[in-house]
PDB file of C-alpha atoms and ligand atoms in Angstrom:
ATOM      1  CA  MET Q   1     176.620 108.926-121.532  1.00 52.00           C
ATOM      2  CA  MET Q   2     173.388 106.962-121.349  1.00 56.00           C
ATOM      3  CA  THR Q   3     172.115 104.117-123.446  1.00 59.00           C
ATOM      4  CA  ASN Q   4     168.897 102.195-123.970  1.00 63.00           C
ATOM      5  CA  THR Q   5     169.566  98.498-123.590  1.00 74.00           C
ATOM      6  CA  ILE Q   6     167.777  95.271-122.934  1.00 88.00           C
ATOM      7  CA  CYS Q   7     169.508  94.188-119.780  1.00 94.00           C
ATOM      8  CA  ARG Q   8     169.322  91.068-117.648  1.00 96.00           C
ATOM      9  CA  VAL Q   9     167.603  90.705-114.324  1.00 97.00           C
ATOM     10  CA  GLU Q  10     170.037  88.907-112.005  1.00 98.00           C
ATOM     11  CA  TYR Q  11     167.833  88.878-108.923  1.00 98.00           C
ATOM     12  CA  ASN Q  12     164.607  90.488-107.814  1.00 98.00           C
ATOM     13  CA  ASP Q  13     163.989  89.732-104.167  1.00 98.00           C
ATOM     14  CA  TYR Q  14     161.762  91.023-101.404  1.00 98.00           C
ATOM     15  CA  ILE Q  15     163.679  92.952 -98.758  1.00 98.00           C
ATOM     16  CA  ASN Q  16     160.530  94.036 -96.906  1.00 98.00           C
ATOM     17  CA  LYS Q  17     156.759  93.559 -97.281  1.00 94.00           C
ATOM     18  CA  ASN Q  18     156.217  95.620-100.450  1.00 97.00           C
ATOM     19  CA  ILE Q  19     159.785  96.471-101.269  1.00 98.00           C
ATOM     20  CA  LYS Q  20     162.075  94.637-103.656  1.00 98.00           C
ATOM     21  CA  LYS Q  21     165.721  94.870-104.614  1.00 98.00           C
ATOM     22  CA  MET Q  22     166.557  94.113-108.232  1.00 98.00           C
ATOM     23  CA  GLY Q  23     170.066  93.505-109.550  1.00 98.00           C
ATOM     24  CA  ILE Q  24     170.479  94.291-113.251  1.00 98.00           C
ATOM     25  CA  SER Q  25     173.490  93.413-115.414  1.00 97.00           C
ATOM     26  CA  GLY Q  26     174.456  94.655-118.864  1.00 95.00           C
ATOM     27  CA  ILE Q  27     173.758  98.374-118.352  1.00 95.00           C
ATOM     28  CA  GLU Q  28     176.301 100.153-120.505  1.00 90.00           C
ATOM     29  CA  HIS Q  29     177.850 103.334-119.173  1.00 90.00           C
ATOM     30  CA  LYS Q  30     180.892 105.206-120.363  1.00 87.00           C
ATOM     31  CA  ARG Q  31     181.201 107.435-117.299  1.00 91.00           C
ATOM     32  CA  GLU Q  32     181.329 106.561-113.647  1.00 94.00           C
ATOM     33  CA  VAL Q  33     177.847 106.243-112.150  1.00 97.00           C
ATOM     34  CA  LEU Q  34     177.144 109.011-109.630  1.00 98.00           C
ATOM     35  CA  PRO Q  35     174.878 108.859-106.569  1.00 98.00           C
ATOM     36  CA  GLY Q  36     171.455 110.305-107.421  1.00 98.00           C
ATOM     37  CA  GLN Q  37     171.483 109.034-111.014  1.00 98.00           C
ATOM     38  CA  PHE Q  38     168.527 106.891-111.955  1.00 98.00           C
ATOM     39  CA  LEU Q  39     167.356 104.257-114.421  1.00 98.00           C
ATOM     40  CA  HIS Q  40     164.267 104.820-116.572  1.00 97.00           C
ATOM     41  CA  ILE Q  41     162.770 101.371-116.830  1.00 96.00           C
ATOM     42  CA  LYS Q  42     160.042 100.132-119.142  1.00 93.00           C
ATOM     43  CA  PRO Q  43     157.961  97.794-117.023  1.00 88.00           C
ATOM     44  CA  GLY Q  44     156.161  96.079-119.931  1.00 76.00           C
ATOM     45  CA  SER Q  45     154.834  96.432-123.429  1.00 66.00           C
ATOM     46  CA  ASP Q  46     151.394  94.814-123.354  1.00 61.00           C
ATOM     47  CA  TYR Q  47     149.191  97.796-122.755  1.00 59.00           C
ATOM     48  CA  HIS Q  48     149.247 101.560-122.679  1.00 58.00           C
ATOM     49  CA  GLY Q  49     149.813 102.056-118.933  1.00 64.00           C
ATOM     50  CA  LEU Q  50     153.011 100.043-118.979  1.00 72.00           C
ATOM     51  CA  LEU Q  51     154.610 101.704-121.972  1.00 76.00           C
ATOM     52  CA  LEU Q  52     155.662 104.681-119.870  1.00 87.00           C
ATOM     53  CA  ARG Q  53     159.012 104.182-118.233  1.00 93.00           C
ATOM     54  CA  ARG Q  54     159.359 104.417-114.448  1.00 96.00           C
ATOM     55  CA  PRO Q  55     162.279 106.330-112.916  1.00 98.00           C
ATOM     56  CA  ILE Q  56     164.059 104.420-110.135  1.00 98.00           C
ATOM     57  CA  SER Q  57     167.279 105.525-108.409  1.00 98.00           C
ATOM     58  CA  ILE Q  58     170.422 103.476-108.571  1.00 98.00           C
ATOM     59  CA  SER Q  59     170.879 102.225-105.015  1.00 98.00           C
ATOM     60  CA  ASP Q  60     174.188 100.482-105.593  1.00 98.00           C
ATOM     61  CA  VAL Q  61     176.754  99.498-108.198  1.00 97.00           C
ATOM     62  CA  LEU Q  62     178.552  96.332-107.195  1.00 97.00           C
ATOM     63  CA  PRO Q  63     182.297  96.760-107.766  1.00 94.00           C
ATOM     64  CA  SER Q  64     183.047  93.098-108.523  1.00 93.00           C
ATOM     65  CA  THR Q  65     180.348  92.514-111.174  1.00 95.00           C
ATOM     66  CA  GLY Q  66     179.133  95.950-112.259  1.00 94.00           C
ATOM     67  CA  ILE Q  67     175.577  94.874-111.405  1.00 97.00           C
ATOM     68  CA  MET Q  68     173.401  97.906-110.712  1.00 98.00           C
ATOM     69  CA  GLU Q  69     170.837  97.598-107.969  1.00 98.00           C
ATOM     70  CA  ILE Q  70     167.544  99.346-107.552  1.00 98.00           C
ATOM     71  CA  ILE Q  71     165.266  99.232-104.525  1.00 98.00           C
ATOM     72  CA  TYR Q  72     161.630  99.902-105.272  1.00 98.00           C
ATOM     73  CA  LEU Q  73     158.291 100.065-103.551  1.00 98.00           C
ATOM     74  CA  ILE Q  74     155.544  98.098-105.282  1.00 98.00           C
ATOM     75  CA  LYS Q  75     153.151 100.999-105.631  1.00 96.00           C
ATOM     76  CA  GLY Q  76     151.052 100.776-108.805  1.00 94.00           C
ATOM     77  CA  PRO Q  77     150.895  98.820-112.078  1.00 93.00           C
ATOM     78  CA  GLY Q  78     154.412  99.695-113.261  1.00 94.00           C
ATOM     79  CA  THR Q  79     156.292  98.590-110.177  1.00 96.00           C
ATOM     80  CA  ALA Q  80     153.945  95.586-109.799  1.00 95.00           C
ATOM     81  CA  GLU Q  81     155.004  94.495-113.285  1.00 94.00           C
ATOM     82  CA  LEU Q  82     158.677  94.980-112.380  1.00 96.00           C
ATOM     83  CA  SER Q  83     158.140  92.841-109.302  1.00 97.00           C
ATOM     84  CA  ARG Q  84     157.111  89.897-111.526  1.00 95.00           C
ATOM     85  CA  LEU Q  85     160.435  89.791-113.380  1.00 96.00           C
ATOM     86  CA  LYS Q  86     162.567  86.739-112.643  1.00 96.00           C
ATOM     87  CA  PRO Q  87     166.317  86.104-112.841  1.00 97.00           C
ATOM     88  CA  GLY Q  88     167.268  85.707-116.495  1.00 96.00           C
ATOM     89  CA  ASP Q  89     164.416  87.902-117.789  1.00 95.00           C
ATOM     90  CA  GLY Q  90     165.201  90.870-120.021  1.00 94.00           C
ATOM     91  CA  VAL Q  91     164.406  94.414-118.887  1.00 95.00           C
ATOM     92  CA  ASP Q  92     164.437  97.560-121.033  1.00 94.00           C
ATOM     93  CA  VAL Q  93     166.581 100.155-119.277  1.00 95.00           C
ATOM     94  CA  LEU Q  94     167.380 103.721-120.293  1.00 95.00           C
ATOM     95  CA  GLY Q  95     170.230 105.194-118.312  1.00 92.00           C
ATOM     96  CA  PRO Q  96     172.010 105.930-116.088  1.00 97.00           C
ATOM     97  CA  LEU Q  97     170.217 109.289-116.360  1.00 97.00           C
ATOM     98  CA  GLY Q  98     170.415 112.639-114.616  1.00 97.00           C
ATOM     99  CA  ASN Q  99     173.074 114.636-112.859  1.00 97.00           C
ATOM    100  CA  GLY Q 100     174.274 112.975-109.706  1.00 97.00           C
ATOM    101  CA  LEU Q 101     176.062 114.270-106.638  1.00 97.00           C
ATOM    102  CA  VAL Q 102     179.492 115.778-107.298  1.00 96.00           C
ATOM    103  CA  LEU Q 103     181.293 117.138-104.262  1.00 96.00           C
ATOM    104  CA  ASP Q 104     184.053 119.735-104.095  1.00 92.00           C
ATOM    105  CA  ASP Q 105     187.324 118.592-102.544  1.00 93.00           C
ATOM    106  CA  ASN Q 106     186.664 120.743 -99.491  1.00 95.00           C
ATOM    107  CA  VAL Q 107     183.767 118.492 -98.423  1.00 97.00           C
ATOM    108  CA  LYS Q 108     185.268 116.041 -95.944  1.00 97.00           C
ATOM    109  CA  ASN Q 109     182.274 115.289 -93.777  1.00 98.00           C
ATOM    110  CA  LEU Q 110     179.022 114.343 -95.497  1.00 98.00           C
ATOM    111  CA  LEU Q 111     175.722 113.785 -93.732  1.00 98.00           C
ATOM    112  CA  LEU Q 112     173.134 111.643 -95.535  1.00 98.00           C
ATOM    113  CA  ILE Q 113     169.505 112.253 -94.546  1.00 98.00           C
ATOM    114  CA  GLY Q 114     166.842 110.003 -96.042  1.00 98.00           C
ATOM    115  CA  GLY Q 115     163.157 109.361 -95.555  1.00 98.00           C
ATOM    116  CA  GLY Q 116     161.085 106.445 -96.873  1.00 98.00           C
ATOM    117  CA  MET Q 117     162.104 105.236-100.349  1.00 98.00           C
ATOM    118  CA  GLY Q 118     164.364 108.311-100.518  1.00 98.00           C
ATOM    119  CA  VAL Q 119     166.913 106.281 -98.575  1.00 98.00           C
ATOM    120  CA  ALA Q 120     167.569 104.130-101.686  1.00 98.00           C
ATOM    121  CA  PRO Q 121     169.886 106.538-103.601  1.00 98.00           C
ATOM    122  CA  LEU Q 122     171.738 107.396-100.389  1.00 98.00           C
ATOM    123  CA  LEU Q 123     172.942 103.813-100.063  1.00 98.00           C
ATOM    124  CA  TYR Q 124     174.991 104.233-103.213  1.00 98.00           C
ATOM    125  CA  ALA Q 125     176.154 107.658-101.992  1.00 98.00           C
ATOM    126  CA  ALA Q 126     177.561 105.860 -98.936  1.00 98.00           C
ATOM    127  CA  ARG Q 127     179.580 103.471-101.115  1.00 98.00           C
ATOM    128  CA  TYR Q 128     180.686 106.177-103.543  1.00 98.00           C
ATOM    129  CA  TYR Q 129     181.818 108.596-100.843  1.00 98.00           C
ATOM    130  CA  LYS Q 130     183.103 106.009 -98.372  1.00 97.00           C
ATOM    131  CA  HIS Q 131     186.512 107.739 -98.278  1.00 97.00           C
ATOM    132  CA  LEU Q 132     184.858 110.726 -96.525  1.00 98.00           C
ATOM    133  CA  SER Q 133     183.702 111.026 -92.972  1.00 97.00           C
ATOM    134  CA  LEU Q 134     180.114 109.815 -93.408  1.00 98.00           C
ATOM    135  CA  ASN Q 135     177.083 109.808 -91.154  1.00 98.00           C
ATOM    136  CA  GLY Q 136     173.527 108.772 -91.934  1.00 98.00           C
ATOM    137  CA  ILE Q 137     170.131 109.629 -90.500  1.00 98.00           C
ATOM    138  CA  PHE Q 138     167.394 107.460 -92.000  1.00 98.00           C
ATOM    139  CA  GLY Q 139     163.721 107.294 -91.166  1.00 98.00           C
ATOM    140  CA  TRP Q 140     160.581 105.432 -92.133  1.00 98.00           C
ATOM    141  CA  ARG Q 141     156.952 105.328 -91.087  1.00 98.00           C
ATOM    142  CA  ASP Q 142     157.346 101.923 -89.428  1.00 98.00           C
ATOM    143  CA  THR Q 143     159.378  98.701 -89.578  1.00 98.00           C
ATOM    144  CA  GLY Q 144     157.228  97.438 -92.465  1.00 97.00           C
ATOM    145  CA  SER Q 145     158.352 100.285 -94.726  1.00 97.00           C
ATOM    146  CA  LEU Q 146     162.036 100.177 -93.787  1.00 98.00           C
ATOM    147  CA  ILE Q 147     164.877  99.584 -96.276  1.00 98.00           C
ATOM    148  CA  PRO Q 148     167.645  97.366 -94.861  1.00 97.00           C
ATOM    149  CA  LEU Q 149     170.903  99.293 -95.243  1.00 97.00           C
ATOM    150  CA  GLY Q 150     173.043  96.282 -96.249  1.00 95.00           C
ATOM    151  CA  ALA Q 151     176.666  97.044 -97.137  1.00 95.00           C
ATOM    152  CA  ALA Q 152     176.075 100.823 -96.882  1.00 97.00           C
ATOM    153  CA  LYS Q 153     176.116 100.565 -93.073  1.00 97.00           C
ATOM    154  CA  ASP Q 154     179.799  99.541 -93.160  1.00 97.00           C
ATOM    155  CA  PHE Q 155     180.765 102.688 -95.066  1.00 98.00           C
ATOM    156  CA  MET Q 156     179.344 105.103 -92.481  1.00 98.00           C
ATOM    157  CA  ASP Q 157     180.856 106.199 -89.162  1.00 97.00           C
ATOM    158  CA  ARG Q 158     177.498 106.575 -87.427  1.00 97.00           C
ATOM    159  CA  VAL Q 159     174.011 105.601 -88.505  1.00 98.00           C
ATOM    160  CA  TYR Q 160     170.845 106.829 -86.786  1.00 98.00           C
ATOM    161  CA  ILE Q 161     167.629 104.996 -87.574  1.00 98.00           C
ATOM    162  CA  CYS Q 162     164.165 106.192 -86.668  1.00 98.00           C
ATOM    163  CA  THR Q 163     160.563 105.229 -87.281  1.00 98.00           C
ATOM    164  CA  GLN Q 164     157.515 107.369 -86.639  1.00 97.00           C
ATOM    165  CA  ASP Q 165     155.869 104.654 -84.534  1.00 97.00           C
ATOM    166  CA  GLY Q 166     159.082 103.724 -82.701  1.00 97.00           C
ATOM    167  CA  SER Q 167     158.926 100.096 -83.920  1.00 98.00           C
ATOM    168  CA  THR Q 168     162.612 100.274 -84.968  1.00 98.00           C
ATOM    169  CA  GLY Q 169     165.246 102.725 -83.717  1.00 97.00           C
ATOM    170  CA  HIS Q 170     164.329 106.096 -82.248  1.00 97.00           C
ATOM    171  CA  ARG Q 171     160.700 107.170 -82.260  1.00 98.00           C
ATOM    172  CA  GLY Q 172     160.282 110.302 -84.333  1.00 97.00           C
ATOM    173  CA  LEU Q 173     161.505 112.065 -87.432  1.00 98.00           C
ATOM    174  CA  VAL Q 174     164.920 112.285 -89.076  1.00 98.00           C
ATOM    175  CA  THR Q 175     164.822 116.029 -88.558  1.00 98.00           C
ATOM    176  CA  ASP Q 176     164.560 115.539 -84.747  1.00 97.00           C
ATOM    177  CA  ILE Q 177     167.810 113.556 -84.843  1.00 98.00           C
ATOM    178  CA  PHE Q 178     169.368 116.070 -87.215  1.00 98.00           C
ATOM    179  CA  CYS Q 179     168.729 118.818 -84.632  1.00 97.00           C
ATOM    180  CA  GLU Q 180     170.028 116.689 -81.759  1.00 97.00           C
ATOM    181  CA  ARG Q 181     173.205 115.490 -83.494  1.00 97.00           C
ATOM    182  CA  VAL Q 182     174.285 118.305 -85.775  1.00 97.00           C
ATOM    183  CA  GLU Q 183     176.685 119.728 -83.149  1.00 96.00           C
ATOM    184  CA  ASP Q 184     178.480 116.349 -82.766  1.00 96.00           C
ATOM    185  CA  ILE Q 185     178.531 115.504 -86.456  1.00 96.00           C
ATOM    186  CA  ARG Q 186     179.441 118.975 -87.760  1.00 96.00           C
ATOM    187  CA  PRO Q 187     178.907 118.087 -91.436  1.00 97.00           C
ATOM    188  CA  ASP Q 188     180.295 120.198 -94.313  1.00 96.00           C
ATOM    189  CA  MET Q 189     177.409 119.138 -96.508  1.00 98.00           C
ATOM    190  CA  VAL Q 190     174.013 117.451 -96.233  1.00 98.00           C
ATOM    191  CA  PHE Q 191     172.757 115.159 -99.003  1.00 98.00           C
ATOM    192  CA  ALA Q 192     169.047 114.444 -98.579  1.00 98.00           C
ATOM    193  CA  CYS Q 193     166.298 112.550-100.373  1.00 98.00           C
ATOM    194  CA  GLY Q 194     162.767 111.873 -99.213  1.00 98.00           C
ATOM    195  CA  PRO Q 195     159.236 113.261 -99.014  1.00 98.00           C
ATOM    196  CA  VAL Q 196     158.706 116.970 -99.680  1.00 97.00           C
ATOM    197  CA  ALA Q 197     157.694 117.681 -96.060  1.00 97.00           C
ATOM    198  CA  MET Q 198     160.999 116.211 -94.878  1.00 98.00           C
ATOM    199  CA  LEU Q 199     163.065 118.091 -97.459  1.00 98.00           C
ATOM    200  CA  LYS Q 200     161.359 121.379 -96.574  1.00 98.00           C
ATOM    201  CA  GLU Q 201     162.312 120.918 -92.932  1.00 98.00           C
ATOM    202  CA  VAL Q 202     165.873 119.824 -93.796  1.00 98.00           C
ATOM    203  CA  GLN Q 203     166.164 122.967 -95.921  1.00 98.00           C
ATOM    204  CA  ARG Q 204     164.948 125.159 -93.028  1.00 98.00           C
ATOM    205  CA  LEU Q 205     167.372 123.500 -90.612  1.00 98.00           C
ATOM    206  CA  CYS Q 206     170.322 123.747 -93.021  1.00 98.00           C
ATOM    207  CA  THR Q 207     169.658 127.476 -93.295  1.00 97.00           C
ATOM    208  CA  ARG Q 208     169.481 127.733 -89.495  1.00 97.00           C
ATOM    209  CA  PHE Q 209     172.735 125.778 -89.011  1.00 97.00           C
ATOM    210  CA  GLY Q 210     174.499 127.471 -91.950  1.00 97.00           C
ATOM    211  CA  LEU Q 211     174.989 124.193 -93.848  1.00 98.00           C
ATOM    212  CA  ASP Q 212     175.351 123.607 -97.542  1.00 97.00           C
ATOM    213  CA  SER Q 213     172.983 120.959 -98.939  1.00 98.00           C
ATOM    214  CA  ARG Q 214     172.117 118.907-102.005  1.00 98.00           C
ATOM    215  CA  PHE Q 215     168.690 117.337-102.477  1.00 98.00           C
ATOM    216  CA  SER Q 216     167.836 114.507-104.840  1.00 98.00           C
ATOM    217  CA  MET Q 217     164.373 115.462-106.089  1.00 98.00           C
ATOM    218  CA  GLU Q 218     161.533 113.315-107.415  1.00 96.00           C
ATOM    219  CA  GLU Q 219     158.851 114.432-109.873  1.00 96.00           C
ATOM    220  CA  ARG Q 220     156.586 112.546-112.238  1.00 95.00           C
ATOM    221  CA  MET Q 221     158.416 111.919-115.473  1.00 96.00           C
ATOM    222  CA  GLY Q 222     157.641 111.424-119.126  1.00 94.00           C
ATOM    223  CA  CYS Q 223     160.637 111.198-121.440  1.00 94.00           C
ATOM    224  CA  GLY Q 224     163.357 111.218-118.757  1.00 95.00           C
ATOM    225  CA  VAL Q 225     165.778 112.983-121.106  1.00 95.00           C
ATOM    226  CA  GLY Q 226     164.791 116.643-121.070  1.00 96.00           C
ATOM    227  CA  SER Q 227     162.277 117.083-123.874  1.00 94.00           C
ATOM    228  CA  CYS Q 228     158.770 117.057-122.320  1.00 94.00           C
ATOM    229  CA  MET Q 229     158.981 119.304-119.182  1.00 94.00           C
ATOM    230  CA  THR Q 230     156.727 116.894-117.202  1.00 96.00           C
ATOM    231  CA  CYS Q 231     159.298 116.832-114.428  1.00 97.00           C
ATOM    232  CA  ALA Q 232     159.710 120.600-113.908  1.00 97.00           C
ATOM    233  CA  CYS Q 233     160.492 121.877-110.421  1.00 97.00           C
ATOM    234  CA  LYS Q 234     161.108 125.407-109.181  1.00 97.00           C
ATOM    235  CA  ILE Q 235     164.694 126.415-108.542  1.00 98.00           C
ATOM    236  CA  GLU Q 236     165.809 129.799-107.230  1.00 96.00           C
ATOM    237  CA  ARG Q 237     168.307 131.672-109.421  1.00 93.00           C
ATOM    238  CA  ASP Q 238     169.574 135.208-108.741  1.00 90.00           C
ATOM    239  CA  GLY Q 239     166.742 136.126-106.391  1.00 90.00           C
ATOM    240  CA  ASN Q 240     164.073 134.806-108.751  1.00 95.00           C
ATOM    241  CA  TRP Q 241     162.923 131.289-109.592  1.00 96.00           C
ATOM    242  CA  GLN Q 242     162.752 129.293-112.792  1.00 96.00           C
ATOM    243  CA  TYR Q 243     161.584 125.842-113.817  1.00 97.00           C
ATOM    244  CA  GLU Q 244     164.304 123.242-114.160  1.00 97.00           C
ATOM    245  CA  ARG Q 245     163.972 119.630-115.210  1.00 98.00           C
ATOM    246  CA  VAL Q 246     164.475 116.986-112.560  1.00 98.00           C
ATOM    247  CA  CYS Q 247     165.440 114.391-115.192  1.00 98.00           C
ATOM    248  CA  CYS Q 248     168.377 116.236-116.728  1.00 97.00           C
ATOM    249  CA  ASP Q 249     169.108 119.439-114.751  1.00 97.00           C
ATOM    250  CA  GLY Q 250     168.743 117.300-111.610  1.00 96.00           C
ATOM    251  CA  PRO Q 251     167.697 115.155-109.894  1.00 98.00           C
ATOM    252  CA  VAL Q 252     170.406 116.522-107.586  1.00 98.00           C
ATOM    253  CA  PHE Q 253     169.997 120.248-106.904  1.00 98.00           C
ATOM    254  CA  ASN Q 254     171.450 122.695-104.426  1.00 98.00           C
ATOM    255  CA  GLY Q 255     168.995 122.106-101.563  1.00 98.00           C
ATOM    256  CA  GLN Q 256     168.921 125.739-100.496  1.00 97.00           C
ATOM    257  CA  ARG Q 257     167.724 126.717-103.980  1.00 97.00           C
ATOM    258  CA  VAL Q 258     164.759 124.379-104.271  1.00 98.00           C
ATOM    259  CA  VAL Q 259     161.491 126.350-104.066  1.00 98.00           C
ATOM    260  CA  PHE Q 260     158.753 124.409-102.264  1.00 96.00           C
ATOM    261  CA  ASP Q 261     155.246 125.797-102.835  1.00 83.00           C
TER     262      ASP Q 261
HETATM  263  C1  LIG N 301     164.391 110.515-109.990  1.00 81.38           C
HETATM  264  C2  LIG N 301     163.425 109.538-109.342  1.00 81.38           C
HETATM  265  C3  LIG N 301     163.947 108.498-108.590  1.00 81.38           C
HETATM  266  C4  LIG N 301     163.071 107.571-107.993  1.00 81.38           C
HETATM  267  N1  LIG N 301     163.627 106.555-107.269  1.00 81.38           N
HETATM  268  C5  LIG N 301     162.825 105.647-106.691  1.00 81.38           C
HETATM  269  C6  LIG N 301     163.396 104.557-105.965  1.00 81.38           C
HETATM  270  O1  LIG N 301     164.626 104.421-105.836  1.00 81.38           O
HETATM  271  N2  LIG N 301     162.534 103.646-105.428  1.00 81.38           N
HETATM  272  C7  LIG N 301     161.171 103.773-105.546  1.00 81.38           C
HETATM  273  O2  LIG N 301     160.438 102.928-105.034  1.00 81.38           O
HETATM  274  N3  LIG N 301     160.614 104.800-106.220  1.00 81.38           N
HETATM  275  C8  LIG N 301     161.410 105.725-106.799  1.00 81.38           C
HETATM  276  N4  LIG N 301     160.837 106.763-107.510  1.00 81.38           N
HETATM  277  C9  LIG N 301     159.368 106.804-107.616  1.00 81.38           C
HETATM  278  C10 LIG N 301     158.925 105.827-108.705  1.00 81.38           C
HETATM  279  O3  LIG N 301     159.289 106.346-109.974  1.00 81.38           O
HETATM  280  C11 LIG N 301     157.405 105.609-108.652  1.00 81.38           C
HETATM  281  O4  LIG N 301     157.042 105.040-107.427  1.00 81.38           O
HETATM  282  C12 LIG N 301     156.955 104.682-109.779  1.00 81.38           C
HETATM  283  O5  LIG N 301     157.172 105.307-111.021  1.00 81.38           O
HETATM  284  C13 LIG N 301     155.504 104.329-109.595  1.00 81.38           C
HETATM  285  O6  LIG N 301     155.020 103.669-110.761  1.00 81.38           O
HETATM  286  P1  LIG N 301     153.755 102.716-110.675  1.00 81.38           P
HETATM  287  O7  LIG N 301     153.252 102.467-112.045  1.00 81.38           O
HETATM  288  O8  LIG N 301     154.070 101.501-109.850  1.00 81.38           O
HETATM  289  O9  LIG N 301     152.726 103.534-109.786  1.00 81.38           O
HETATM  290  P2  LIG N 301     151.630 104.615-110.215  1.00 81.38           P
HETATM  291  O10 LIG N 301     151.473 105.471-108.993  1.00 81.38           O
HETATM  292  O11 LIG N 301     150.435 103.942-110.765  1.00 81.38           O
HETATM  293  O12 LIG N 301     152.326 105.458-111.329  1.00 81.38           O
HETATM  294  C14 LIG N 301     151.584 106.070-112.324  1.00 81.38           C
HETATM  295  C15 LIG N 301     152.478 107.075-113.024  1.00 81.38           C
HETATM  296  O13 LIG N 301     152.943 108.058-112.104  1.00 81.38           O
HETATM  297  C16 LIG N 301     154.366 108.112-112.029  1.00 81.38           C
HETATM  298  N5  LIG N 301     154.761 108.240-110.617  1.00 81.38           N
HETATM  299  C17 LIG N 301     154.081 107.775-109.560  1.00 81.38           C
HETATM  300  N6  LIG N 301     154.727 108.107-108.417  1.00 81.38           N
HETATM  301  C18 LIG N 301     155.828 108.776-108.779  1.00 81.38           C
HETATM  302  C19 LIG N 301     156.909 109.370-108.047  1.00 81.38           C
HETATM  303  N7  LIG N 301     156.974 109.360-106.719  1.00 81.38           N
HETATM  304  N8  LIG N 301     157.876 109.989-108.746  1.00 81.38           N
HETATM  305  C20 LIG N 301     157.828 110.015-110.079  1.00 81.38           C
HETATM  306  N9  LIG N 301     156.831 109.489-110.821  1.00 81.38           N
HETATM  307  C21 LIG N 301     155.870 108.873-110.174  1.00 81.38           C
HETATM  308  C22 LIG N 301     154.810 106.780-112.622  1.00 81.38           C
HETATM  309  O14 LIG N 301     156.121 106.854-113.206  1.00 81.38           O
HETATM  310  C23 LIG N 301     153.741 106.481-113.641  1.00 81.38           C
HETATM  311  O15 LIG N 301     154.015 107.138-114.844  1.00 81.38           O
HETATM  312  C24 LIG N 301     161.674 107.704-108.115  1.00 81.38           C
HETATM  313  C25 LIG N 301     161.148 108.767-108.860  1.00 81.38           C
HETATM  314  C26 LIG N 301     162.024 109.674-109.452  1.00 81.38           C
HETATM  315  C27 LIG N 301     161.471 110.815-110.239  1.00 81.38           C
HETATM  316  S1  LIG N 302     160.728 113.867-117.965  1.00 81.38           S
HETATM  317 FE1  LIG N 302     160.617 114.848-119.911  1.00 81.38          FE
HETATM  318  S2  LIG N 302     161.740 116.701-119.516  1.00 81.38           S
HETATM  319 FE2  LIG N 302     162.036 115.546-117.699  1.00 81.38          FE
END
């Protein structure tokens, strides 16, 4: 069940150079929020470019207060406008939206793989699935683009961090560590979010290692609720492919079924 509400910004702080974490209270939701679900946020109302909502993943739901957190990169006009909001300001939020990650009972060992801003939804996955055996492999371009893991680190058995320039953690890509560690970790399922190039490689490796996977996908969005098809992505069904909507059929899809062109 999703609603459109004017909510309250509780905090909106820098956690890295161009990355902020915003805590929002007053988001109504009848069902439990699932990892991978997102908020569709109206950044402003003054001019055309800011009327379109921006989809941002829920990166945490704080158990004591119900505050939902988002972590966002200040990229263009929409996120720049969000970055100007102060504690106490109102923010127009539609959501939680989308189908999040639901695991079968037979999944006991979950591996989270995230790249860049794709790490954000995995932080909530760590809290939500903290009762499982959890490992994380997270990578960024460099220290300046890194997302601090915060409380999520405490929910995971092992966390591997890498940057492409080696400025923090291992030098290299998350998929290098995935290859090195898969035998020790022996996951039942991989949950991944990140750039397409990363997801493509995770998909190839999951096939090679015989692992089941779920990917949280990102596409440009219009309505966010299934009526405009802006967010279509190709999903394999019965040996063929069809377009499905990231906003309401996803954003979480069976990773082995995503068709990358
Ligand atoms: C399901 C989902 C979850 C997301 N979660 C996060 C998150 O947790 N943190 C984060 O920093 N970013 C996230 N994004 C990307 C985020 O929506 C864009 O970075 C943001 O909309 C950019 O808006 P802008 O006006 O600042 O930039 P501009 O680049 O000027 O955006 C112009 C238009 O393009 C759209 N757009 C631009 N980049 C993207 C993108 N990557 N995906 C979808 N639409 C885009 C915008 O919504 C806007 O309508 C997510 C996207 C999706 C689809
Ligand atoms: S954004 Fe309109 S159908 Fe998904």
